[in-house]
Amino acid sequence: MSKTIQIRMAGYGPPTTGFSKALKFIGDKLQAEFGPRVAIEYVWNIMDHGYKAEDILTLVENGEMTLGYQSSSYLTDRVPELGFVDLPFLFASNAQARATMDGELGAFLAAKTEARIGYRILGWFENGFRHISNRLRPVHLPADLKDMKIRVLPSEIQRRTFELLSAVAMRMDLTEAIAMIKAGTLDAQENPLANTVTYGVHKFHKFHTLTSHFYISRPIFLHRTAFDAWPEDLKRAMQKVVTEAVAFQRRLAVEEHDQSRKIIEDAGCEIVELNAKEHAAFVAAVQPLLADARKMYGEEMFKMVSKA
């Protein structure tokens, strides 16, 4: 009798999030198809076990976990090409962003990542469009961010974006950011509304602005040595179910955005929706970065976005 294959899936949010539900979706489908051939284990939130959110990258890379997800920005220091999808205002809609990440650009970035890190990347969850929250004042224009200390993901593209927007950009892990927000020593952060609510930021930040400045994906990566050793039927099944789970998670992301907006409003927070002139001011402020990006990355990846 063949040995049972252990599959440990991990994330960094409570089991109620769309990401955790998507992991359960994957596990349930595999368990139903393969029965005792697989043993599924979940670690919903590694931060509950003393880890930082970024540690999920190492836990999967060294095989302690089989499958995980993390915002692609966390990998930009090791895979510079991933910095391309950190560019501000790159995508105009969810539909365009999804088509791009499911298409030629997503495959290109997955291959670049696998060439440098011991992963198999099987798909891209949607972290979605990100917005700004802060404890100080309403933000309508980049000038309103002047000298505001804001946490950004560990990406130089994101750091420079917020410097161009007049803020003081601080690269740090989520665990550090949450602690500083609670202590009142971090003025602002940027996240999808669902993340802002999940991590309780709306309890400390009154002002929220729907900037949609970045669209971030979360690659679904597996420990390559383990995955490549699996029987072919299990590998095919995992790829199929991850593709289905991506569609499932993206549907939940839309629902979570609407629910989170209501929670933020019900908490007495203010939500600013930028008008066309205000939005244009944000786009104009980051043009130097976009011009440099065309020199840095070339035109090929921009063409992939346009084709999608």
PDB file of C-alpha atoms in Angstrom:
ATOM      1  CA  MET A   1       0.000   0.000   0.000  1.00  0.00           C
ATOM      2  CA  SER A   2       1.400   3.399  -0.987  1.00  0.00           C
ATOM      3  CA  LYS A   3       2.297   5.892   1.716  1.00  0.00           C
ATOM      4  CA  THR A   4      -0.235   8.601   2.512  1.00  0.00           C
ATOM      5  CA  ILE A   5       0.816  11.963   1.045  1.00  0.00           C
ATOM      6  CA  GLN A   6       0.808  14.765   3.608  1.00  0.00           C
ATOM      7  CA  ILE A   7      -0.377  18.148   2.319  1.00  0.00           C
ATOM      8  CA  ARG A   8      -0.024  21.052   4.761  1.00  0.00           C
ATOM      9  CA  MET A   9      -1.617  24.285   3.588  1.00  0.00           C
ATOM     10  CA  ALA A  10      -0.960  27.583   5.338  1.00  0.00           C
ATOM     11  CA  GLY A  11      -2.023  31.227   5.263  1.00  0.00           C
ATOM     12  CA  TYR A  12      -1.964  34.302   7.463  1.00  0.00           C
ATOM     13  CA  GLY A  13      -5.577  35.144   8.174  1.00  0.00           C
ATOM     14  CA  PRO A  14      -8.448  33.719  10.205  1.00  0.00           C
ATOM     15  CA  PRO A  15     -10.504  30.852   8.746  1.00  0.00           C
ATOM     16  CA  THR A  16     -13.313  33.289   7.882  1.00  0.00           C
ATOM     17  CA  THR A  17     -11.315  35.041   5.129  1.00  0.00           C
ATOM     18  CA  GLY A  18     -11.755  34.241   1.453  1.00  0.00           C
ATOM     19  CA  PHE A  19      -8.169  33.026   1.286  1.00  0.00           C
ATOM     20  CA  SER A  20      -8.704  30.512   4.078  1.00  0.00           C
ATOM     21  CA  LYS A  21     -11.985  29.397   2.528  1.00  0.00           C
ATOM     22  CA  ALA A  22     -10.140  28.865  -0.751  1.00  0.00           C
ATOM     23  CA  LEU A  23      -7.589  26.640   0.995  1.00  0.00           C
ATOM     24  CA  LYS A  24     -10.463  24.619   2.466  1.00  0.00           C
ATOM     25  CA  PHE A  25     -12.003  24.419  -1.023  1.00  0.00           C
ATOM     26  CA  ILE A  26      -8.751  22.894  -2.308  1.00  0.00           C
ATOM     27  CA  GLY A  27      -8.462  20.465   0.580  1.00  0.00           C
ATOM     28  CA  ASP A  28     -12.072  19.304   0.402  1.00  0.00           C
ATOM     29  CA  LYS A  29     -11.836  18.613  -3.332  1.00  0.00           C
ATOM     30  CA  LEU A  30      -8.605  16.639  -2.973  1.00  0.00           C
ATOM     31  CA  GLN A  31      -9.923  14.677   0.004  1.00  0.00           C
ATOM     32  CA  ALA A  32     -13.085  13.779  -1.896  1.00  0.00           C
ATOM     33  CA  GLU A  33     -11.120  12.563  -4.922  1.00  0.00           C
ATOM     34  CA  PHE A  34      -8.193  10.805  -3.262  1.00  0.00           C
ATOM     35  CA  GLY A  35      -9.555   9.728   0.117  1.00  0.00           C
ATOM     36  CA  PRO A  36      -6.918   8.003   2.288  1.00  0.00           C
ATOM     37  CA  ARG A  37      -4.191   8.619  -0.308  1.00  0.00           C
ATOM     38  CA  VAL A  38      -3.865  12.160   1.055  1.00  0.00           C
ATOM     39  CA  ALA A  39      -3.882  13.712   4.535  1.00  0.00           C
ATOM     40  CA  ILE A  40      -4.836  17.404   4.527  1.00  0.00           C
ATOM     41  CA  GLU A  41      -3.781  19.780   7.301  1.00  0.00           C
ATOM     42  CA  TYR A  42      -4.487  23.511   7.602  1.00  0.00           C
ATOM     43  CA  VAL A  43      -2.622  26.264   9.412  1.00  0.00           C
ATOM     44  CA  TRP A  44      -4.994  29.171   8.842  1.00  0.00           C
ATOM     45  CA  ASN A  45      -2.875  31.924  10.348  1.00  0.00           C
ATOM     46  CA  ILE A  46       0.832  31.412  10.910  1.00  0.00           C
ATOM     47  CA  MET A  47       0.894  34.672  12.900  1.00  0.00           C
ATOM     48  CA  ASP A  48      -1.072  32.848  15.601  1.00  0.00           C
ATOM     49  CA  HIS A  49       1.933  30.537  15.971  1.00  0.00           C
ATOM     50  CA  GLY A  50       4.594  33.191  16.488  1.00  0.00           C
ATOM     51  CA  TYR A  51       5.570  33.731  12.857  1.00  0.00           C
ATOM     52  CA  LYS A  52       5.579  36.881  10.770  1.00  0.00           C
ATOM     53  CA  ALA A  53       3.327  36.953   7.717  1.00  0.00           C
ATOM     54  CA  GLU A  54       6.399  36.888   5.463  1.00  0.00           C
ATOM     55  CA  ASP A  55       7.645  33.653   7.067  1.00  0.00           C
ATOM     56  CA  ILE A  56       5.167  31.676   4.979  1.00  0.00           C
ATOM     57  CA  LEU A  57       7.593  32.110   2.081  1.00  0.00           C
ATOM     58  CA  THR A  58      10.342  30.246   3.914  1.00  0.00           C
ATOM     59  CA  LEU A  59       8.009  27.666   5.465  1.00  0.00           C
ATOM     60  CA  VAL A  60       6.957  26.516   1.997  1.00  0.00           C
ATOM     61  CA  GLU A  61      10.396  26.885   0.441  1.00  0.00           C
ATOM     62  CA  ASN A  62      11.982  24.599   3.049  1.00  0.00           C
ATOM     63  CA  GLY A  63       9.112  22.107   2.987  1.00  0.00           C
ATOM     64  CA  GLU A  64       7.646  22.647   6.448  1.00  0.00           C
ATOM     65  CA  MET A  65       4.447  23.620   4.630  1.00  0.00           C
ATOM     66  CA  THR A  66       3.357  22.208   1.280  1.00  0.00           C
ATOM     67  CA  LEU A  67       1.287  25.095  -0.049  1.00  0.00           C
ATOM     68  CA  GLY A  68       0.942  28.759   0.799  1.00  0.00           C
ATOM     69  CA  TYR A  69       0.095  32.150  -0.617  1.00  0.00           C
ATOM     70  CA  GLN A  70       1.611  35.588  -0.126  1.00  0.00           C
ATOM     71  CA  SER A  71       1.463  38.957  -1.866  1.00  0.00           C
ATOM     72  CA  SER A  72       3.895  38.963  -4.772  1.00  0.00           C
ATOM     73  CA  SER A  73       5.498  42.175  -3.448  1.00  0.00           C
ATOM     74  CA  TYR A  74       7.236  40.136  -0.736  1.00  0.00           C
ATOM     75  CA  LEU A  75       9.278  38.389  -3.441  1.00  0.00           C
ATOM     76  CA  THR A  76      10.424  41.403  -5.446  1.00  0.00           C
ATOM     77  CA  ASP A  77      13.882  41.526  -3.854  1.00  0.00           C
ATOM     78  CA  ARG A  78      14.538  37.983  -5.106  1.00  0.00           C
ATOM     79  CA  VAL A  79      12.516  38.175  -8.334  1.00  0.00           C
ATOM     80  CA  PRO A  80      12.876  41.745  -9.651  1.00  0.00           C
ATOM     81  CA  GLU A  81      10.406  41.159 -12.492  1.00  0.00           C
ATOM     82  CA  LEU A  82       7.605  40.871  -9.916  1.00  0.00           C
ATOM     83  CA  GLY A  83       8.154  44.541  -9.176  1.00  0.00           C
ATOM     84  CA  PHE A  84       6.405  45.256 -12.477  1.00  0.00           C
ATOM     85  CA  VAL A  85       2.994  44.326 -11.055  1.00  0.00           C
ATOM     86  CA  ASP A  86       3.654  46.622  -8.100  1.00  0.00           C
ATOM     87  CA  LEU A  87       3.494  49.607 -10.438  1.00  0.00           C
ATOM     88  CA  PRO A  88       0.773  52.106  -9.512  1.00  0.00           C
ATOM     89  CA  PHE A  89      -2.328  52.419 -11.677  1.00  0.00           C
ATOM     90  CA  LEU A  90      -1.157  49.586 -13.947  1.00  0.00           C
ATOM     91  CA  PHE A  91      -4.610  48.024 -14.225  1.00  0.00           C
ATOM     92  CA  ALA A  92      -7.912  49.786 -14.880  1.00  0.00           C
ATOM     93  CA  SER A  93     -10.251  47.064 -13.594  1.00  0.00           C
ATOM     94  CA  ASN A  94     -10.495  43.695 -11.885  1.00  0.00           C
ATOM     95  CA  ALA A  95     -11.330  42.115 -15.233  1.00  0.00           C
ATOM     96  CA  GLN A  96      -8.163  43.421 -16.887  1.00  0.00           C
ATOM     97  CA  ALA A  97      -5.981  42.488 -13.923  1.00  0.00           C
ATOM     98  CA  ARG A  98      -7.387  38.967 -13.724  1.00  0.00           C
ATOM     99  CA  ALA A  99      -7.004  38.355 -17.461  1.00  0.00           C
ATOM    100  CA  THR A 100      -3.400  39.570 -17.286  1.00  0.00           C
ATOM    101  CA  MET A 101      -2.433  37.393 -14.314  1.00  0.00           C
ATOM    102  CA  ASP A 102      -4.209  34.333 -15.783  1.00  0.00           C
ATOM    103  CA  GLY A 103      -2.565  34.910 -19.138  1.00  0.00           C
ATOM    104  CA  GLU A 104       0.848  35.553 -20.648  1.00  0.00           C
ATOM    105  CA  LEU A 105       2.152  37.909 -17.947  1.00  0.00           C
ATOM    106  CA  GLY A 106       1.172  35.583 -15.085  1.00  0.00           C
ATOM    107  CA  ALA A 107       2.889  32.650 -16.778  1.00  0.00           C
ATOM    108  CA  PHE A 108       6.000  34.767 -17.435  1.00  0.00           C
ATOM    109  CA  LEU A 109       6.211  35.888 -13.793  1.00  0.00           C
ATOM    110  CA  ALA A 110       5.599  32.351 -12.501  1.00  0.00           C
ATOM    111  CA  ALA A 111       8.476  31.056 -14.642  1.00  0.00           C
ATOM    112  CA  LYS A 112      10.805  33.829 -13.440  1.00  0.00           C
ATOM    113  CA  THR A 113       9.917  33.025  -9.826  1.00  0.00           C
ATOM    114  CA  GLU A 114      10.372  29.271 -10.228  1.00  0.00           C
ATOM    115  CA  ALA A 115      13.774  29.886 -11.821  1.00  0.00           C
ATOM    116  CA  ARG A 116      14.991  31.520  -8.594  1.00  0.00           C
ATOM    117  CA  ILE A 117      12.987  29.860  -5.802  1.00  0.00           C
ATOM    118  CA  GLY A 118      12.046  26.230  -5.128  1.00  0.00           C
ATOM    119  CA  TYR A 119       8.324  26.710  -5.792  1.00  0.00           C
ATOM    120  CA  ARG A 120       5.710  25.479  -8.206  1.00  0.00           C
ATOM    121  CA  ILE A 121       3.262  28.318  -8.826  1.00  0.00           C
ATOM    122  CA  LEU A 122      -0.177  27.077  -9.847  1.00  0.00           C
ATOM    123  CA  GLY A 123      -2.253  30.251  -9.872  1.00  0.00           C
ATOM    124  CA  TRP A 124      -2.840  33.757  -8.519  1.00  0.00           C
ATOM    125  CA  PHE A 125      -5.292  34.676  -5.796  1.00  0.00           C
ATOM    126  CA  GLU A 126      -6.669  38.197  -5.891  1.00  0.00           C
ATOM    127  CA  ASN A 127      -5.590  40.528  -3.124  1.00  0.00           C
ATOM    128  CA  GLY A 128      -7.144  43.220  -5.279  1.00  0.00           C
ATOM    129  CA  PHE A 129      -7.040  46.983  -5.450  1.00  0.00           C
ATOM    130  CA  ARG A 130      -5.534  48.737  -2.479  1.00  0.00           C
ATOM    131  CA  HIS A 131      -6.711  51.870  -0.710  1.00  0.00           C
ATOM    132  CA  ILE A 132      -5.300  54.236   1.904  1.00  0.00           C
ATOM    133  CA  SER A 133      -6.391  54.541   5.523  1.00  0.00           C
ATOM    134  CA  ASN A 134      -4.966  56.911   8.112  1.00  0.00           C
ATOM    135  CA  ARG A 135      -5.513  58.342  11.568  1.00  0.00           C
ATOM    136  CA  LEU A 136      -4.848  62.032  10.804  1.00  0.00           C
ATOM    137  CA  ARG A 137      -7.058  63.592   8.110  1.00  0.00           C
ATOM    138  CA  PRO A 138      -9.113  63.006   4.950  1.00  0.00           C
ATOM    139  CA  VAL A 139      -6.994  62.407   1.839  1.00  0.00           C
ATOM    140  CA  HIS A 140      -8.211  63.837  -1.468  1.00  0.00           C
ATOM    141  CA  LEU A 141      -4.884  64.740  -3.109  1.00  0.00           C
ATOM    142  CA  PRO A 142      -1.253  63.617  -2.836  1.00  0.00           C
ATOM    143  CA  ALA A 143      -0.491  66.786  -0.871  1.00  0.00           C
ATOM    144  CA  ASP A 144      -2.765  65.485   1.905  1.00  0.00           C
ATOM    145  CA  LEU A 145      -0.257  62.664   2.460  1.00  0.00           C
ATOM    146  CA  LYS A 146       2.632  65.053   3.104  1.00  0.00           C
ATOM    147  CA  ASP A 147       4.918  63.752   5.888  1.00  0.00           C
ATOM    148  CA  MET A 148       2.417  61.015   6.753  1.00  0.00           C
ATOM    149  CA  LYS A 149       4.185  57.811   7.865  1.00  0.00           C
ATOM    150  CA  ILE A 150       2.678  54.942   5.873  1.00  0.00           C
ATOM    151  CA  ARG A 151       3.452  51.242   5.897  1.00  0.00           C
ATOM    152  CA  VAL A 152       4.141  49.702   2.503  1.00  0.00           C
ATOM    153  CA  LEU A 153       4.880  46.138   1.445  1.00  0.00           C
ATOM    154  CA  PRO A 154       8.564  45.156   1.093  1.00  0.00           C
ATOM    155  CA  SER A 155       8.848  46.486  -2.448  1.00  0.00           C
ATOM    156  CA  GLU A 156      11.054  49.314  -3.671  1.00  0.00           C
ATOM    157  CA  ILE A 157       8.472  50.163  -6.333  1.00  0.00           C
ATOM    158  CA  GLN A 158       5.857  50.667  -3.632  1.00  0.00           C
ATOM    159  CA  ARG A 159       8.245  52.641  -1.453  1.00  0.00           C
ATOM    160  CA  ARG A 160       9.054  55.026  -4.276  1.00  0.00           C
ATOM    161  CA  THR A 161       5.373  55.342  -5.236  1.00  0.00           C
ATOM    162  CA  PHE A 162       4.494  56.748  -1.840  1.00  0.00           C
ATOM    163  CA  GLU A 163       7.531  58.976  -1.730  1.00  0.00           C
ATOM    164  CA  LEU A 164       6.288  60.526  -4.984  1.00  0.00           C
ATOM    165  CA  LEU A 165       2.886  60.909  -3.298  1.00  0.00           C
ATOM    166  CA  SER A 166       4.564  62.989  -0.541  1.00  0.00           C
ATOM    167  CA  ALA A 167       4.281  60.363   2.220  1.00  0.00           C
ATOM    168  CA  VAL A 168       7.034  58.851   4.366  1.00  0.00           C
ATOM    169  CA  ALA A 169       7.073  55.262   3.110  1.00  0.00           C
ATOM    170  CA  MET A 170       8.111  52.580   5.614  1.00  0.00           C
ATOM    171  CA  ARG A 171       8.744  49.021   4.404  1.00  0.00           C
ATOM    172  CA  MET A 172       7.730  46.496   7.047  1.00  0.00           C
ATOM    173  CA  ASP A 173       6.005  43.190   7.658  1.00  0.00           C
ATOM    174  CA  LEU A 174       2.311  43.101   8.505  1.00  0.00           C
ATOM    175  CA  THR A 175       2.910  42.052  12.111  1.00  0.00           C
ATOM    176  CA  GLU A 176       5.060  45.130  12.750  1.00  0.00           C
ATOM    177  CA  ALA A 177       2.553  47.402  11.021  1.00  0.00           C
ATOM    178  CA  ILE A 178      -0.380  46.161  13.094  1.00  0.00           C
ATOM    179  CA  ALA A 179       1.544  46.736  16.327  1.00  0.00           C
ATOM    180  CA  MET A 180       2.500  50.285  15.302  1.00  0.00           C
ATOM    181  CA  ILE A 181      -1.042  51.127  14.175  1.00  0.00           C
ATOM    182  CA  LYS A 182      -2.393  50.024  17.550  1.00  0.00           C
ATOM    183  CA  ALA A 183       0.290  52.073  19.309  1.00  0.00           C
ATOM    184  CA  GLY A 184      -0.494  55.137  17.209  1.00  0.00           C
ATOM    185  CA  THR A 185       3.083  55.403  15.910  1.00  0.00           C
ATOM    186  CA  LEU A 186       2.174  54.631  12.283  1.00  0.00           C
ATOM    187  CA  ASP A 187      -0.041  57.223  10.626  1.00  0.00           C
ATOM    188  CA  ALA A 188      -1.319  55.301   7.614  1.00  0.00           C
ATOM    189  CA  GLN A 189      -1.432  52.017   5.753  1.00  0.00           C
ATOM    190  CA  GLU A 190      -2.688  50.789   2.382  1.00  0.00           C
ATOM    191  CA  ASN A 191      -4.664  47.616   1.803  1.00  0.00           C
ATOM    192  CA  PRO A 192      -7.808  46.236   0.230  1.00  0.00           C
ATOM    193  CA  LEU A 193     -10.772  47.081   2.462  1.00  0.00           C
ATOM    194  CA  ALA A 194     -11.136  43.423   3.424  1.00  0.00           C
ATOM    195  CA  ASN A 195      -7.592  43.341   4.839  1.00  0.00           C
ATOM    196  CA  THR A 196      -8.152  46.633   6.651  1.00  0.00           C
ATOM    197  CA  VAL A 197     -11.139  45.083   8.437  1.00  0.00           C
ATOM    198  CA  THR A 198      -9.605  41.627   8.943  1.00  0.00           C
ATOM    199  CA  TYR A 199      -6.663  43.125  10.835  1.00  0.00           C
ATOM    200  CA  GLY A 200      -8.830  45.607  12.753  1.00  0.00           C
ATOM    201  CA  VAL A 201      -7.179  48.713  11.307  1.00  0.00           C
ATOM    202  CA  HIS A 202     -10.517  50.521  10.959  1.00  0.00           C
ATOM    203  CA  LYS A 203     -10.718  50.632  14.761  1.00  0.00           C
ATOM    204  CA  PHE A 204      -7.669  52.941  14.782  1.00  0.00           C
ATOM    205  CA  HIS A 205      -7.922  54.755  11.425  1.00  0.00           C
ATOM    206  CA  LYS A 206     -10.910  57.035  10.888  1.00  0.00           C
ATOM    207  CA  PHE A 207     -10.073  58.183   7.354  1.00  0.00           C
ATOM    208  CA  HIS A 208     -10.230  55.919   4.298  1.00  0.00           C
ATOM    209  CA  THR A 209      -9.636  56.920   0.659  1.00  0.00           C
ATOM    210  CA  LEU A 210     -10.536  54.664  -2.282  1.00  0.00           C
ATOM    211  CA  THR A 211      -7.434  55.286  -4.375  1.00  0.00           C
ATOM    212  CA  SER A 212      -7.123  51.868  -6.107  1.00  0.00           C
ATOM    213  CA  HIS A 213      -3.441  52.702  -6.494  1.00  0.00           C
ATOM    214  CA  PHE A 214      -2.063  49.139  -6.639  1.00  0.00           C
ATOM    215  CA  TYR A 215      -3.590  45.823  -7.686  1.00  0.00           C
ATOM    216  CA  ILE A 216      -1.759  42.997  -5.917  1.00  0.00           C
ATOM    217  CA  SER A 217      -1.942  39.271  -6.615  1.00  0.00           C
ATOM    218  CA  ARG A 218      -0.971  36.476  -4.282  1.00  0.00           C
ATOM    219  CA  PRO A 219       0.779  33.563  -5.979  1.00  0.00           C
ATOM    220  CA  ILE A 220      -0.258  30.105  -4.822  1.00  0.00           C
ATOM    221  CA  PHE A 221       3.039  28.306  -4.431  1.00  0.00           C
ATOM    222  CA  LEU A 222       3.933  24.730  -3.506  1.00  0.00           C
ATOM    223  CA  HIS A 223       7.157  23.192  -2.240  1.00  0.00           C
ATOM    224  CA  ARG A 224       8.584  22.109  -5.574  1.00  0.00           C
ATOM    225  CA  THR A 225      10.419  18.976  -4.412  1.00  0.00           C
ATOM    226  CA  ALA A 226       7.282  17.596  -2.782  1.00  0.00           C
ATOM    227  CA  PHE A 227       4.957  18.520  -5.654  1.00  0.00           C
ATOM    228  CA  ASP A 228       7.240  17.133  -8.360  1.00  0.00           C
ATOM    229  CA  ALA A 229       7.465  13.805  -6.504  1.00  0.00           C
ATOM    230  CA  TRP A 230       3.698  13.322  -6.434  1.00  0.00           C
ATOM    231  CA  PRO A 231       1.948  10.829  -8.723  1.00  0.00           C
ATOM    232  CA  GLU A 232       0.816  12.407 -11.995  1.00  0.00           C
ATOM    233  CA  ASP A 233      -2.887  12.105 -11.168  1.00  0.00           C
ATOM    234  CA  LEU A 234      -2.433  14.074  -7.939  1.00  0.00           C
ATOM    235  CA  LYS A 235      -0.388  16.781  -9.669  1.00  0.00           C
ATOM    236  CA  ARG A 236      -3.056  17.170 -12.353  1.00  0.00           C
ATOM    237  CA  ALA A 237      -5.800  17.271  -9.730  1.00  0.00           C
ATOM    238  CA  MET A 238      -3.996  19.910  -7.687  1.00  0.00           C
ATOM    239  CA  GLN A 239      -3.567  22.158 -10.732  1.00  0.00           C
ATOM    240  CA  LYS A 240      -7.243  21.757 -11.627  1.00  0.00           C
ATOM    241  CA  VAL A 241      -8.541  22.439  -8.148  1.00  0.00           C
ATOM    242  CA  VAL A 242      -6.257  25.462  -7.651  1.00  0.00           C
ATOM    243  CA  THR A 243      -7.633  26.955 -10.871  1.00  0.00           C
ATOM    244  CA  GLU A 244     -11.158  26.405  -9.536  1.00  0.00           C
ATOM    245  CA  ALA A 245     -10.183  27.819  -6.134  1.00  0.00           C
ATOM    246  CA  VAL A 246      -8.868  31.012  -7.746  1.00  0.00           C
ATOM    247  CA  ALA A 247     -12.262  31.661  -9.356  1.00  0.00           C
ATOM    248  CA  PHE A 248     -13.961  30.847  -6.042  1.00  0.00           C
ATOM    249  CA  GLN A 249     -11.680  33.189  -4.052  1.00  0.00           C
ATOM    250  CA  ARG A 250     -12.126  36.055  -6.519  1.00  0.00           C
ATOM    251  CA  ARG A 251     -15.916  35.851  -6.191  1.00  0.00           C
ATOM    252  CA  LEU A 252     -15.536  35.995  -2.425  1.00  0.00           C
ATOM    253  CA  ALA A 253     -13.172  38.992  -2.751  1.00  0.00           C
ATOM    254  CA  VAL A 254     -15.900  41.070  -4.398  1.00  0.00           C
ATOM    255  CA  GLU A 255     -18.337  40.180  -1.610  1.00  0.00           C
ATOM    256  CA  GLU A 256     -15.726  40.920   1.056  1.00  0.00           C
ATOM    257  CA  HIS A 257     -15.036  44.362  -0.397  1.00  0.00           C
ATOM    258  CA  ASP A 258     -18.707  45.336  -0.148  1.00  0.00           C
ATOM    259  CA  GLN A 259     -19.116  43.857   3.326  1.00  0.00           C
ATOM    260  CA  SER A 260     -15.926  45.509   4.570  1.00  0.00           C
ATOM    261  CA  ARG A 261     -16.972  48.915   3.284  1.00  0.00           C
ATOM    262  CA  LYS A 262     -20.190  48.656   5.294  1.00  0.00           C
ATOM    263  CA  ILE A 263     -18.266  47.606   8.422  1.00  0.00           C
ATOM    264  CA  ILE A 264     -15.936  50.597   8.032  1.00  0.00           C
ATOM    265  CA  GLU A 265     -18.876  52.974   7.597  1.00  0.00           C
ATOM    266  CA  ASP A 266     -20.777  51.439  10.515  1.00  0.00           C
ATOM    267  CA  ALA A 267     -17.699  52.025  12.697  1.00  0.00           C
ATOM    268  CA  GLY A 268     -18.096  55.774  12.097  1.00  0.00           C
ATOM    269  CA  CYS A 269     -15.167  56.097   9.707  1.00  0.00           C
ATOM    270  CA  GLU A 270     -15.111  58.475   6.743  1.00  0.00           C
ATOM    271  CA  ILE A 271     -14.698  57.099   3.218  1.00  0.00           C
ATOM    272  CA  VAL A 272     -13.474  59.402   0.454  1.00  0.00           C
ATOM    273  CA  GLU A 273     -14.202  58.461  -3.157  1.00  0.00           C
ATOM    274  CA  LEU A 274     -11.884  60.371  -5.457  1.00  0.00           C
ATOM    275  CA  ASN A 275     -13.436  62.377  -8.267  1.00  0.00           C
ATOM    276  CA  ALA A 276     -11.843  62.345 -11.723  1.00  0.00           C
ATOM    277  CA  LYS A 277      -9.668  65.402 -11.059  1.00  0.00           C
ATOM    278  CA  GLU A 278      -8.412  64.031  -7.736  1.00  0.00           C
ATOM    279  CA  HIS A 279      -7.648  60.630  -9.256  1.00  0.00           C
ATOM    280  CA  ALA A 280      -5.753  62.312 -12.093  1.00  0.00           C
ATOM    281  CA  ALA A 281      -3.591  64.133  -9.534  1.00  0.00           C
ATOM    282  CA  PHE A 282      -2.490  60.814  -8.028  1.00  0.00           C
ATOM    283  CA  VAL A 283      -1.716  59.370 -11.472  1.00  0.00           C
ATOM    284  CA  ALA A 284       0.247  62.471 -12.462  1.00  0.00           C
ATOM    285  CA  ALA A 285       2.357  62.340  -9.302  1.00  0.00           C
ATOM    286  CA  VAL A 286       3.724  58.874 -10.090  1.00  0.00           C
ATOM    287  CA  GLN A 287       4.560  59.484 -13.760  1.00  0.00           C
ATOM    288  CA  PRO A 288       8.326  59.681 -13.096  1.00  0.00           C
ATOM    289  CA  LEU A 289       8.200  56.147 -11.717  1.00  0.00           C
ATOM    290  CA  LEU A 290       6.210  54.835 -14.677  1.00  0.00           C
ATOM    291  CA  ALA A 291       8.652  56.465 -17.088  1.00  0.00           C
ATOM    292  CA  ASP A 292      11.575  54.804 -15.306  1.00  0.00           C
ATOM    293  CA  ALA A 293       9.733  51.468 -15.348  1.00  0.00           C
ATOM    294  CA  ARG A 294       9.589  51.471 -19.134  1.00  0.00           C
ATOM    295  CA  LYS A 295      13.376  51.787 -19.195  1.00  0.00           C
ATOM    296  CA  MET A 296      13.835  49.221 -16.418  1.00  0.00           C
ATOM    297  CA  TYR A 297      11.454  46.511 -17.641  1.00  0.00           C
ATOM    298  CA  GLY A 298      11.229  47.306 -21.353  1.00  0.00           C
ATOM    299  CA  GLU A 299       7.985  47.316 -23.284  1.00  0.00           C
ATOM    300  CA  GLU A 300       7.236  43.587 -23.398  1.00  0.00           C
ATOM    301  CA  MET A 301       5.406  43.297 -20.077  1.00  0.00           C
ATOM    302  CA  PHE A 302       3.457  46.490 -20.776  1.00  0.00           C
ATOM    303  CA  LYS A 303       2.339  44.882 -24.048  1.00  0.00           C
ATOM    304  CA  MET A 304       1.168  41.816 -22.114  1.00  0.00           C
ATOM    305  CA  VAL A 305      -1.035  44.058 -19.982  1.00  0.00           C
ATOM    306  CA  SER A 306      -2.424  45.828 -23.054  1.00  0.00           C
ATOM    307  CA  LYS A 307      -3.196  42.530 -24.795  1.00  0.00           C
ATOM    308  CA  ALA A 308      -5.149  41.309 -21.773  1.00  0.00           C
TER     309      ALA A 308
END
